[in-house]
Amino acid sequence: MNILIIAVYELRRLTRSRWVLMTLFLLPLVLIFLLGASLSEVVGDKKAETIEPVKVAVVNAGGTGSSEMIKAFLESANIKDYIIPHEAKTRQEAESGLRSGIYGYAVVVPKDFDSGVQSGGKAELEFILGKDRVDNTVAGTAFDNFLSIMNYKQAAAMTLGPEAVAAAADSHQEGTAVKLGDLSNGGRTYTASQFYAASMLLMFLLYSGLTVTHSLFSEKDNHTLYRINSMPVKGSDLFIGKMLGIAIVTMVQCAAIILLSHWLFGVYWGNRPGLLALFCLLMILASLTFSVIACMFSKKETEATSIINVITVGMTFLSGGMAPLPDSWVNSIGAFTLNHWTLQAVIRMMLHSDLEQILPNLWMMLLICLILFCAAILSYRKVGYHE
């Protein structure tokens, strides 16, 4: 009963404070809106990738006329958008054009290419790479595909007869030659609003430690802790009651940020609400226990507040929650922060990732919370909460 009375008093004290309401509920939503709107081009969805057409120099060896097979291939609807052919008289002319940047790729067609293929010979072309890696990839893929189809038809005709080639041609369906898309996460991606909603949620859950600091030290600074201890109230009851009241306020804050960001800004939090709630509870537990440790070994409220501020801002930055950082930093240095494991898990839930990809983060958060919880109990037993 004492614990419940103290928890209710803590709830009333926190809900009557305008500073608490502004900091815990309004400020996170303002930051989510501002960061999500201003950094939409930096984080999350990117503009659709486009493939620029490649200028290809076509050299007909031996000075013969152009190959009808190559001409038909280059004039096909699927290739016109990616290959711009330019006839070059000699190999030297093509190489000169590649060096000067006139062409991005060059193809040397052997003498009597068409007749050789029609007589059962292997389809072969000579490729000369240009300066740009993307141009080489685009043009090389197109011509490699052309040779593969030609040689496949040759092999099918020699093995199964001309009827097999005709049947394959009849069953072929026209389609786009290139399809752009995100091959990971089932084609899903996250927006800047989603990213910063998750990041700011975790940062302000850590900032709930400031509420712990103010609550614990206010009793000492107001000299009310001595009078409370003189009453038939255990010190542990007082301490647990305060933590319970702050935990309830923090859980309400967490739910408010998630629901209001969804309703106001359309932030999608994924398809695993139960798992999201579990990660939030673990983050709240880690924040409260870490704040308790900081308060137990700090003589003044300003010392504990400074520690919590520095740790919160540092972990948010190193985990990539404030600004995009190189993956090498986020996955190495950021792995030593609480935000890293929870933020990556929340992002994966937003992307509908498999449970196997999220469970390692859950086990790590459980381990971190267990260590912090044990450390908080030991620090309380060693230092205690008294004036």
XYZ file of C-alpha atoms in Angstrom:
387
model
C 0.000 0.000 0.000
C 2.852 2.392 0.778
C 4.390 1.704 -2.627
C 1.078 2.432 -4.385
C 0.495 5.635 -2.425
C 3.972 6.904 -3.273
C 3.522 5.899 -6.935
C 0.190 7.786 -7.143
C 1.786 10.849 -5.558
C 4.635 10.672 -8.082
C 2.119 10.454 -10.924
C 0.257 13.522 -9.672
C 3.477 15.490 -9.242
C 4.687 14.677 -12.755
C 1.377 15.287 -14.526
C 0.992 18.687 -12.870
C 4.342 19.860 -14.155
C 4.155 21.837 -17.414
C 7.857 21.224 -17.984
C 7.297 17.469 -17.915
C 4.360 17.644 -20.311
C 6.260 19.888 -22.744
C 9.488 17.868 -22.638
C 8.100 14.341 -22.610
C 5.122 14.676 -24.939
C 5.241 17.795 -27.132
C 8.965 18.152 -27.887
C 9.409 14.620 -29.369
C 6.553 15.180 -31.830
C 7.942 18.563 -32.886
C 11.384 17.036 -33.513
C 9.915 14.113 -35.458
C 8.024 16.518 -37.708
C 10.966 18.879 -38.271
C 13.605 16.201 -38.852
C 11.328 14.039 -40.973
C 10.360 16.957 -43.208
C 13.788 18.582 -43.538
C 15.858 15.415 -44.008
C 13.517 13.444 -46.256
C 16.101 13.562 -49.066
C 18.907 12.267 -46.824
C 17.291 9.442 -44.845
C 14.829 6.797 -45.961
C 13.247 6.768 -49.411
C 15.547 7.703 -52.239
C 14.594 8.855 -55.696
C 14.095 6.101 -58.223
C 17.323 5.057 -59.890
C 17.560 5.609 -63.635
C 19.798 4.011 -66.237
C 21.216 6.472 -68.728
C 21.546 5.138 -72.311
C 25.068 4.165 -73.350
C 26.678 5.285 -76.596
C 28.142 2.142 -78.163
C 30.562 2.134 -81.096
C 29.842 -0.809 -83.425
C 32.786 -1.867 -85.605
C 32.213 -4.308 -88.462
C 35.528 -6.138 -88.957
C 36.744 -6.792 -92.459
C 34.969 -3.732 -93.875
C 31.847 -5.744 -94.661
C 28.315 -4.431 -94.325
C 26.598 -4.221 -90.994
C 25.288 -7.409 -89.385
C 21.539 -7.794 -89.784
C 21.350 -9.769 -86.512
C 23.143 -7.063 -84.554
C 21.052 -4.382 -86.265
C 17.797 -6.134 -85.376
C 18.972 -6.565 -81.793
C 19.886 -2.895 -81.386
C 16.589 -1.769 -82.910
C 14.462 -3.930 -80.613
C 12.143 -2.063 -78.253
C 13.803 -3.365 -75.080
C 17.278 -2.219 -76.115
C 16.581 1.212 -77.604
C 16.207 2.784 -74.155
C 19.624 1.561 -72.989
C 21.899 1.364 -76.070
C 22.576 4.147 -78.597
C 24.576 2.562 -81.455
C 27.129 4.519 -83.478
C 28.837 2.889 -86.433
C 32.639 3.189 -86.349
C 34.662 2.410 -89.448
C 37.733 0.990 -87.717
C 38.780 -0.395 -84.364
C 41.196 2.538 -83.948
C 38.342 5.001 -84.395
C 36.321 3.230 -81.706
C 39.251 3.176 -79.272
C 39.898 6.864 -79.881
C 36.253 7.618 -79.181
C 36.420 5.649 -75.937
C 39.485 7.573 -74.768
C 37.930 10.938 -75.561
C 34.603 10.007 -73.956
C 32.543 10.105 -77.164
C 31.576 6.459 -76.649
C 30.971 4.574 -73.449
C 31.463 1.099 -74.892
C 32.571 -0.574 -78.127
C 31.666 -3.827 -79.892
C 33.682 -5.422 -82.650
C 31.567 -7.680 -84.879
C 33.619 -10.463 -86.536
C 33.678 -10.880 -90.290
C 30.747 -12.925 -91.660
C 29.045 -12.973 -88.239
C 25.551 -13.649 -89.607
C 26.568 -16.410 -91.982
C 28.687 -18.078 -89.317
C 25.839 -18.164 -86.835
C 23.347 -19.363 -89.457
C 25.658 -22.203 -90.414
C 25.801 -23.470 -86.818
C 28.860 -21.589 -85.560
C 29.159 -20.082 -82.082
C 28.045 -16.463 -81.697
C 31.007 -14.401 -80.484
C 31.681 -10.667 -80.223
C 34.665 -8.627 -79.045
C 33.996 -6.014 -76.376
C 36.117 -2.952 -75.584
C 35.369 -1.393 -72.207
C 35.015 2.336 -71.662
C 35.865 4.578 -68.720
C 32.566 4.415 -66.828
C 31.851 1.280 -64.798
C 28.065 1.707 -65.009
C 28.158 2.071 -68.795
C 30.293 -1.066 -69.039
C 27.825 -2.969 -66.863
C 24.742 -1.844 -68.790
C 26.136 -2.449 -72.283
C 27.958 -5.628 -71.287
C 24.805 -7.094 -69.766
C 22.788 -6.345 -72.903
C 25.286 -7.887 -75.335
C 26.041 -10.851 -73.065
C 22.339 -11.584 -72.966
C 22.174 -11.350 -76.763
C 25.019 -13.867 -77.180
C 23.511 -16.206 -74.586
C 20.179 -16.271 -76.437
C 21.849 -16.837 -79.807
C 24.008 -19.700 -78.521
C 21.053 -21.211 -76.664
C 19.048 -21.285 -79.908
C 22.009 -22.862 -81.711
C 22.290 -25.580 -79.085
C 18.524 -26.193 -79.063
C 18.394 -26.447 -82.867
C 21.337 -28.857 -83.001
C 20.005 -31.038 -80.189
C 16.220 -30.937 -80.565
C 15.767 -29.689 -84.084
C 14.445 -26.455 -85.582
C 11.002 -27.146 -84.122
C 12.320 -26.529 -80.580
C 13.516 -23.034 -81.539
C 10.156 -22.191 -83.099
C 8.288 -23.458 -80.026
C 10.496 -21.382 -77.742
C 9.904 -18.280 -79.859
C 6.120 -18.810 -79.771
C 6.088 -19.168 -75.979
C 8.222 -16.052 -75.431
C 6.364 -13.143 -73.857
C 7.419 -9.567 -74.302
C 8.544 -7.795 -71.141
C 10.864 -5.120 -69.902
C 14.549 -5.874 -70.255
C 15.472 -4.214 -66.963
C 13.467 -3.920 -63.769
C 14.577 -1.559 -61.005
C 13.652 -2.265 -57.431
C 14.745 -2.925 -53.868
C 15.616 -6.603 -53.649
C 15.820 -6.579 -49.835
C 12.960 -6.437 -47.344
C 10.420 -7.474 -49.943
C 10.810 -4.170 -51.750
C 10.011 -2.121 -48.623
C 11.927 0.877 -47.370
C 11.455 3.391 -44.576
C 10.877 7.130 -44.691
C 12.735 9.870 -42.840
C 9.685 10.333 -40.603
C 9.782 6.664 -39.628
C 13.501 6.734 -38.933
C 13.431 9.872 -36.792
C 10.243 8.797 -35.039
C 12.056 5.660 -33.854
C 15.239 7.574 -33.067
C 13.526 10.369 -31.099
C 11.356 7.847 -29.248
C 14.452 6.045 -27.971
C 16.265 9.277 -27.137
C 13.382 10.599 -25.031
C 12.970 7.244 -23.308
C 16.580 7.656 -22.215
C 15.833 11.225 -21.173
C 13.267 9.856 -18.717
C 16.320 9.304 -16.538
C 16.280 13.054 -15.870
C 12.880 12.581 -14.242
C 14.409 9.936 -11.985
C 17.248 12.279 -11.085
C 14.932 15.184 -10.251
C 12.579 12.997 -8.243
C 15.286 11.378 -6.114
C 17.304 14.523 -5.437
C 14.305 16.797 -4.858
C 13.485 14.934 -1.647
C 17.043 15.505 -0.421
C 17.230 19.141 -1.513
C 13.857 19.947 0.093
C 14.852 18.047 3.253
C 11.700 15.939 3.116
C 13.498 12.613 2.803
C 14.505 12.650 6.474
C 10.913 13.199 7.579
C 9.658 10.446 5.256
C 12.234 8.027 6.643
C 11.069 8.843 10.188
C 7.617 7.554 9.287
C 6.695 3.840 9.201
C 7.770 3.631 5.560
C 10.653 1.508 4.421
C 13.306 3.145 2.324
C 12.853 0.457 -0.307
C 9.104 1.162 -0.465
C 9.784 4.831 -1.094
C 12.356 4.064 -3.753
C 10.214 1.448 -5.544
C 7.155 3.683 -5.429
C 9.015 6.525 -7.079
C 10.400 4.228 -9.784
C 6.944 2.753 -10.401
C 5.346 6.178 -10.830
C 8.061 7.347 -13.223
C 7.849 4.069 -15.179
C 4.086 4.513 -15.663
C 4.543 8.081 -16.935
C 7.299 6.938 -19.296
C 5.124 4.138 -20.677
C 2.308 6.633 -21.297
C 4.853 8.911 -23.003
C 6.022 6.020 -25.211
C 2.466 5.098 -26.217
C 1.612 8.742 -26.910
C 4.627 9.233 -29.210
C 3.843 6.068 -31.164
C 0.117 6.731 -31.556
C 0.308 10.481 -32.201
C 3.144 10.137 -34.730
C 1.029 7.549 -36.538
C -2.128 9.659 -36.524
C -0.524 13.044 -37.226
C 2.402 12.157 -39.510
C 1.400 8.752 -40.880
C 4.394 6.962 -39.313
C 4.088 3.214 -39.845
C 5.576 1.251 -36.942
C 5.514 -2.215 -38.496
C 3.457 -5.349 -38.145
C 4.675 -6.543 -34.720
C 3.055 -4.295 -32.060
C 3.707 -6.784 -29.266
C 7.402 -7.016 -30.059
C 7.589 -3.219 -30.410
C 6.055 -2.827 -26.949
C 8.541 -5.333 -25.522
C 11.519 -3.413 -26.915
C 10.088 -0.169 -25.529
C 9.676 -1.736 -22.065
C 13.259 -2.974 -22.162
C 14.438 0.492 -23.164
C 12.481 2.032 -20.271
C 13.951 -0.496 -17.835
C 17.468 0.187 -19.098
C 16.957 3.948 -18.811
C 15.590 3.787 -15.264
C 18.253 1.411 -13.971
C 21.076 3.409 -15.543
C 19.681 6.610 -13.997
C 19.515 4.941 -10.598
C 23.186 3.992 -10.856
C 24.096 7.556 -11.836
C 22.094 8.994 -8.924
C 23.498 6.598 -6.350
C 27.080 7.604 -7.042
C 26.478 11.332 -7.594
C 26.515 13.788 -4.711
C 24.469 16.466 -6.485
C 21.616 16.515 -8.967
C 23.691 18.515 -11.458
C 26.323 15.768 -11.585
C 23.785 13.029 -12.298
C 21.980 15.231 -14.834
C 25.215 15.954 -16.702
C 26.090 12.258 -16.854
C 22.662 11.301 -18.211
C 22.687 14.137 -20.768
C 26.121 13.259 -22.097
C 25.380 9.518 -22.270
C 21.981 10.046 -23.938
C 23.252 12.444 -26.606
C 26.384 10.353 -27.178
C 24.505 7.076 -27.627
C 21.926 8.691 -29.912
C 24.664 10.165 -32.108
C 26.856 7.043 -32.263
C 23.880 4.861 -33.162
C 23.196 7.113 -36.179
C 19.978 8.479 -34.710
C 20.804 12.163 -35.222
C 22.498 12.180 -38.616
C 23.383 9.489 -41.175
C 26.751 7.957 -40.315
C 28.886 5.442 -42.236
C 27.754 1.858 -41.692
C 31.215 0.976 -40.380
C 30.741 3.452 -37.522
C 27.162 2.465 -36.744
C 27.896 -1.261 -36.737
C 31.144 -1.014 -34.750
C 31.102 1.915 -32.311
C 27.313 2.161 -32.338
C 26.998 -1.464 -31.227
C 28.104 -0.364 -27.735
C 24.961 1.770 -27.301
C 21.456 0.909 -26.182
C 19.943 2.845 -29.068
C 21.702 0.751 -31.699
C 20.077 -2.565 -30.805
C 16.567 -1.176 -30.326
C 16.677 1.209 -33.303
C 17.807 -1.530 -35.687
C 15.071 -3.829 -34.371
C 12.361 -1.174 -34.807
C 13.532 -0.392 -38.347
C 13.423 -4.097 -39.207
C 9.896 -4.325 -37.839
C 8.931 -1.397 -40.054
C 10.382 -3.309 -43.019
C 8.521 -6.540 -42.122
C 11.793 -8.413 -41.610
C 11.722 -12.011 -40.437
C 11.677 -12.737 -36.733
C 15.105 -14.393 -36.996
C 16.600 -11.004 -37.909
C 15.088 -9.309 -34.844
C 15.720 -11.935 -32.161
C 19.482 -11.258 -31.802
C 18.664 -7.643 -30.905
C 16.097 -8.841 -28.380
C 18.567 -11.193 -26.672
C 21.164 -8.423 -26.511
C 18.686 -5.968 -24.952
C 17.627 -8.601 -22.399
C 21.273 -9.142 -21.473
C 21.953 -5.404 -21.156
C 18.841 -4.882 -18.995
C 19.791 -7.798 -16.748
C 23.279 -6.365 -16.193
C 21.961 -2.857 -15.506
C 19.236 -4.183 -13.187
C 21.749 -6.137 -11.125
C 24.087 -3.145 -11.029
C 21.228 -0.880 -9.867
C 20.321 -3.285 -7.036
C 23.945 -3.547 -5.908
C 24.419 0.233 -6.017
C 21.220 0.779 -4.020
C 22.238 -1.753 -1.395
C 25.672 -0.194 -1.125
C 24.719 3.480 -1.117
C 21.026 3.475 -0.197
C 18.519 6.289 -0.526
C 18.668 8.499 2.539
C 19.481 12.057 3.458
